[in-house]
Coordinates of C-alpha atoms in Angstrom, one line a residue:
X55 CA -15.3 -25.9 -89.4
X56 CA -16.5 -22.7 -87.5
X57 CA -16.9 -19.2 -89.1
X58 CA -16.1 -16.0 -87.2
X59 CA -14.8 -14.8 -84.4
X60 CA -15.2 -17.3 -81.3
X61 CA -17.8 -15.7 -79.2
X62 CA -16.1 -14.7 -76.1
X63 CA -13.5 -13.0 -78.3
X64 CA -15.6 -11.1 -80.3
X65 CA -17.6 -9.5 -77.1
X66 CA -14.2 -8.7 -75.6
X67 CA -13.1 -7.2 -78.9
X68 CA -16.3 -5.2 -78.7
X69 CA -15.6 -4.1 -75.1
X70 CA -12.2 -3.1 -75.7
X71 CA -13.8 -1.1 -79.0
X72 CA -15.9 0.9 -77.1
X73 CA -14.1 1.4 -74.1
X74 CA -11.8 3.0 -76.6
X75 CA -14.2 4.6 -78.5
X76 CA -15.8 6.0 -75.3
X77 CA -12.4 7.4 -74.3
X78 CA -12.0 9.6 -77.7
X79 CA -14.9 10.8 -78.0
X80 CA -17.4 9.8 -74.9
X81 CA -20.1 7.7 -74.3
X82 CA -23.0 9.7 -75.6
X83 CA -21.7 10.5 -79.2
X84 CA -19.7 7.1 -79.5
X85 CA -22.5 4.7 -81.6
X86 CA -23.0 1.2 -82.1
X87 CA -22.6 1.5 -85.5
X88 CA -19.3 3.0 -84.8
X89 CA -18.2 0.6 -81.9
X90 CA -18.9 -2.5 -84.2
X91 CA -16.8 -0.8 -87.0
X92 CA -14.1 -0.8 -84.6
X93 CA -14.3 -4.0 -83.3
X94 CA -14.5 -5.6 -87.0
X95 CA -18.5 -6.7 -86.5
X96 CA -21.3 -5.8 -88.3
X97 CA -24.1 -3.9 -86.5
X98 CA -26.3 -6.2 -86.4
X99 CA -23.6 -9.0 -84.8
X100 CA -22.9 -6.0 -81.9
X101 CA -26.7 -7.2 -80.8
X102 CA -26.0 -10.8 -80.4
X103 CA -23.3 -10.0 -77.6
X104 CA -25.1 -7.0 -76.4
X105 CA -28.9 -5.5 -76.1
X106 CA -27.4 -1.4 -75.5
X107 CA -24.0 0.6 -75.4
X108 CA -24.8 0.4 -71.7
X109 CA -24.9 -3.4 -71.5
X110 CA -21.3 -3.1 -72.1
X111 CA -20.3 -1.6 -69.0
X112 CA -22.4 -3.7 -66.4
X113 CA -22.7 -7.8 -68.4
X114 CA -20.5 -9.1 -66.0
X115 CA -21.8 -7.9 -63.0
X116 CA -25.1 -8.2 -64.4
X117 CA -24.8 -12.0 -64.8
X118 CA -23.4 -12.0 -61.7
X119 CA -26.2 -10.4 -59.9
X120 CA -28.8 -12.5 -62.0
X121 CA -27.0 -15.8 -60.2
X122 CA -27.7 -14.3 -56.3
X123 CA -31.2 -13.0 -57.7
X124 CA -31.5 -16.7 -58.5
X125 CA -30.5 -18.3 -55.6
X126 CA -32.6 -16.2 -53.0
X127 CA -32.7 -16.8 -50.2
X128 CA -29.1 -17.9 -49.6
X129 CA -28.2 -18.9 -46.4
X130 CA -25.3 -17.1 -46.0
X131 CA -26.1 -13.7 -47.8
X132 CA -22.6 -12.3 -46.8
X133 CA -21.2 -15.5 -48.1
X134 CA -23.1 -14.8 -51.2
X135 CA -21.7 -11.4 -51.6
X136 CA -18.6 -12.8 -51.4
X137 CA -19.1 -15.4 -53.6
X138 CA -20.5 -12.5 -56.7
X139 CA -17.1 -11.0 -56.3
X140 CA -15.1 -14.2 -56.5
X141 CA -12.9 -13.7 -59.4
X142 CA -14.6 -10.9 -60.8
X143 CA -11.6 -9.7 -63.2
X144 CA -10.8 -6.3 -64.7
X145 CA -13.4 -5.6 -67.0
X146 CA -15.4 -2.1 -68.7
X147 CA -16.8 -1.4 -65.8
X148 CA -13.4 -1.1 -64.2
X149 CA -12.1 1.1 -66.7
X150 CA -15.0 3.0 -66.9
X151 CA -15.3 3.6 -63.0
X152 CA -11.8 5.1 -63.0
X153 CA -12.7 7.3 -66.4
X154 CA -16.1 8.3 -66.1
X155 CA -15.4 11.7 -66.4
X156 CA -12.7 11.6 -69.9
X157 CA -15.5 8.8 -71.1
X158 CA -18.5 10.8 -70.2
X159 CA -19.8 8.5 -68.1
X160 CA -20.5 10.0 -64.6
X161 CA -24.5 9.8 -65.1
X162 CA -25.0 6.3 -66.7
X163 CA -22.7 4.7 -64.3
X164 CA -24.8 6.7 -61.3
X165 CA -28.0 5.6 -62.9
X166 CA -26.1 1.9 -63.3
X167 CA -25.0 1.3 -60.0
X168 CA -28.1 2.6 -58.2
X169 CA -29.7 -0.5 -60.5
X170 CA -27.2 -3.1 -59.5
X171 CA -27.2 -1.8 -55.9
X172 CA -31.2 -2.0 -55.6
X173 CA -31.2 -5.3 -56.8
X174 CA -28.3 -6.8 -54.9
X175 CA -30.1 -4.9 -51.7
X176 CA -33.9 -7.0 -52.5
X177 CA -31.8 -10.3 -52.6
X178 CA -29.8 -9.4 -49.3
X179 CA -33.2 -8.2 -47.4
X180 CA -35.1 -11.2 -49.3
X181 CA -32.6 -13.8 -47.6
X182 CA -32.7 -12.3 -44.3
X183 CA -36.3 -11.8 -43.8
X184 CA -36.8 -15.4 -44.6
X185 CA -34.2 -15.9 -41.5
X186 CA -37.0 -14.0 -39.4
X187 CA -35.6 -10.4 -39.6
X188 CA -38.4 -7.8 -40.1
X189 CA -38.9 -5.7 -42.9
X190 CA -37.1 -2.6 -42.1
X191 CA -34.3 -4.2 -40.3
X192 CA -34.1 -6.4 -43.8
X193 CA -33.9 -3.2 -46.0
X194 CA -31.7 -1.6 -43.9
X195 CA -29.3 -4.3 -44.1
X196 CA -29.7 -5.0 -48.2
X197 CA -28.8 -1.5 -48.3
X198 CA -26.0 -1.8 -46.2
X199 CA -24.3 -4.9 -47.8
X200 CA -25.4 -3.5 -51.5
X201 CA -23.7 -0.3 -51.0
X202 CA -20.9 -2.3 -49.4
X203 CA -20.3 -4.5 -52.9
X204 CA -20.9 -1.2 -54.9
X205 CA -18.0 0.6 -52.8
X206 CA -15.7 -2.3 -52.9
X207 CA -15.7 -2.6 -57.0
X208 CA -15.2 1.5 -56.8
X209 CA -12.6 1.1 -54.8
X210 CA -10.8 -2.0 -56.3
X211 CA -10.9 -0.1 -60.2
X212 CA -9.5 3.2 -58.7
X213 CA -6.6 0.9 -56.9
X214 CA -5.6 -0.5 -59.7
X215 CA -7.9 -3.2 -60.6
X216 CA -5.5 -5.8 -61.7
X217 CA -3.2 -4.8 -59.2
X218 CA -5.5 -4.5 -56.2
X219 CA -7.6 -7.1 -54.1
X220 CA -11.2 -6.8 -54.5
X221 CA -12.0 -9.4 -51.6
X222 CA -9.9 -7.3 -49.5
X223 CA -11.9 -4.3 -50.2
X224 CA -14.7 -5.8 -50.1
X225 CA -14.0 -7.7 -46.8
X226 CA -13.2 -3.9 -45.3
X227 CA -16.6 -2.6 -46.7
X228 CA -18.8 -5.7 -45.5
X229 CA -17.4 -5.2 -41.8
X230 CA -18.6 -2.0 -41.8
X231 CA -22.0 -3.1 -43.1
X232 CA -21.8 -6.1 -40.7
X233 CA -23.6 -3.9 -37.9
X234 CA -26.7 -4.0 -39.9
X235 CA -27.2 -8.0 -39.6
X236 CA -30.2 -8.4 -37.7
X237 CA -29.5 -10.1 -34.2
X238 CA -31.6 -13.0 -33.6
X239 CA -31.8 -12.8 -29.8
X240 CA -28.6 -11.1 -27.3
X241 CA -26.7 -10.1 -30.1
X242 CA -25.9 -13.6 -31.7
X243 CA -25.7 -12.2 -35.1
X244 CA -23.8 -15.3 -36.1
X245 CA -26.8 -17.3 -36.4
X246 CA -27.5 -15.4 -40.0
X247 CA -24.1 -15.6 -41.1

């Protein structure tokens, strides 16, 4: 016989908690303390789903970015990026990149997304330098496809994020980042995709 709330239930109920929570009264003067007395958890149970009030926003991502992290170099880094947003489902994050400003959230999700961006940039550039591209040219094009994934989820939660196709917006975004592929001889940028 188990006690208490299954685990994936109980970190939804505490995402849906503060998401609320941030909504009445914003992000900086909602607590843990308070969030856990919404979602029916003690304080110290909030900290076995979650390290910070921030954590709440970015988990998903976050383990998603941990997996290409893991994986560099990939082969196929636009494949890859693909792959992190492959079912990625309406989440915090979603509702907190359409509300930032009624949750008070406009800074921590700047600060948030530069984070996830950097890092999805380092494995991009990571997996394309060990396909022979330079250093810049690598940057360049982590940048490029980071900011590409960052616009796409923006774009996807302001659409409507249950409603709306993030692999459509994220195929418009990673065309326009596609010029930043290195070309490995006249232009054949198919050999690193």
């Amino acid at each position: 016989m188990t006690t208490g709330r299954p685990r994936a239930s109980s970190r939804e109920v505490l995402s849906e908690a503060a998401c609320e929570l941030f909504l009445e009264r914003g992000f900086d003067a909602t607590s843990i303390t308070e969030i856990a007395a919404r979602a029916g958890v003690s304080r110290s149970s909030f900290f076995n789903y979650f390290e910070s009030k921030e954590e709440i926003l970015w988990s998903s991502l976050d383990q998603r970015v941990a997996r290409l992290e893991s994986a560099v170099p990939v082969s196929d880094p636009v494949a890859a990026l693909r792959h992190l947003c492959d079912g990625f489902e309406p989440d915090s994050l979603a509702l907190a990149l359409v509300n930032a400003e009624a949750m008070g959230l406009t800074d921590e999700l700047e600060r948030g997304a530069a984070v996830r961006q950097a890092r999805i940039a380092r494995a991009v550039a990571a997996s394309v330098v060990a396909k022979g591209a330079g250093p810049v040219e690598a940057a360049v094009c982590g940048a490029a496809h980071a900011g590409a994934v960052m616009i796409a989820l923006e774009r996807w939660a302001r659409a409507g994020a249950g409603r709306a196709s993030l692999a459509d917006e994220l195929e418009d975004a990673l065309a326009i980042a596609a010029v930043t592929l290195p070309s490995q001889g006249a232009g054949d940028t198919a050999a690193l995709v």
